[in-house]
Amino acid sequence: FRKHRRAEQQVESYLNEVMDNVAGYDQVLLCGPGTLYRELHNHMAKDHRFRGKEVLAETAGPLTEQQLLALLASRFPDKKH
C-alpha cells in the first residue's frame, strides 16, 4: 500500500509541476499514447488557473517534430507555430 501511495504522490507532484509550467499559456495541447495526459487534463479542468483557457487532450503515438507542428496547426489554426 505504501508503494502505491508513494507512486500516486509522485504522479501528483509531476502533474502539478507540468501545470505550473504551462499555466501562462491560453492554449494547451496535451497528447500522448498512454493515459497520463488525460489525468493531467482532468487536473487542469479543476484548477482555477486554466478557467477560460483552451486545453485539448487527444491520443497520439510518437510524433516527429513536423508531425507535432502539423497537429498544433490543425488544432490551433489561428496561431503561428
Coordinates of C-alpha atoms in Angstrom, one line a residue, residues 32-63:
G32 CA 0.3 11.0 -25.8
P33 CA 0.0 7.3 -26.2
G34 CA -1.0 6.5 -22.6
T35 CA -3.4 7.9 -20.1
L36 CA -1.3 10.3 -18.1
Y37 CA -2.2 13.2 -20.4
R38 CA -5.9 12.6 -19.7
E39 CA -5.2 12.6 -16.0
L40 CA -3.4 15.9 -16.5
H41 CA -6.3 17.2 -18.5
N42 CA -8.7 16.3 -15.6
H43 CA -6.5 18.1 -13.1
M44 CA -6.3 21.2 -15.3
A45 CA -10.1 21.3 -15.5
K46 CA -10.3 21.6 -11.7
D47 CA -7.5 24.2 -11.5
H48 CA -8.7 27.9 -11.5
R49 CA -5.6 28.9 -13.5
F50 CA -7.0 27.2 -16.6
R51 CA -10.5 28.6 -16.5
G52 CA -11.3 30.2 -19.8
K53 CA -8.3 28.7 -21.5
E54 CA -8.4 26.2 -24.4
V55 CA -7.0 22.9 -23.2
L56 CA -7.3 20.0 -25.6
A57 CA -6.4 16.4 -25.0
E58 CA -6.1 13.6 -27.5
T59 CA -4.4 10.3 -28.1
A60 CA -1.2 10.3 -30.2
G61 CA 1.6 8.0 -30.8
P62 CA 5.2 9.0 -31.1
L63 CA 5.4 12.2 -33.2

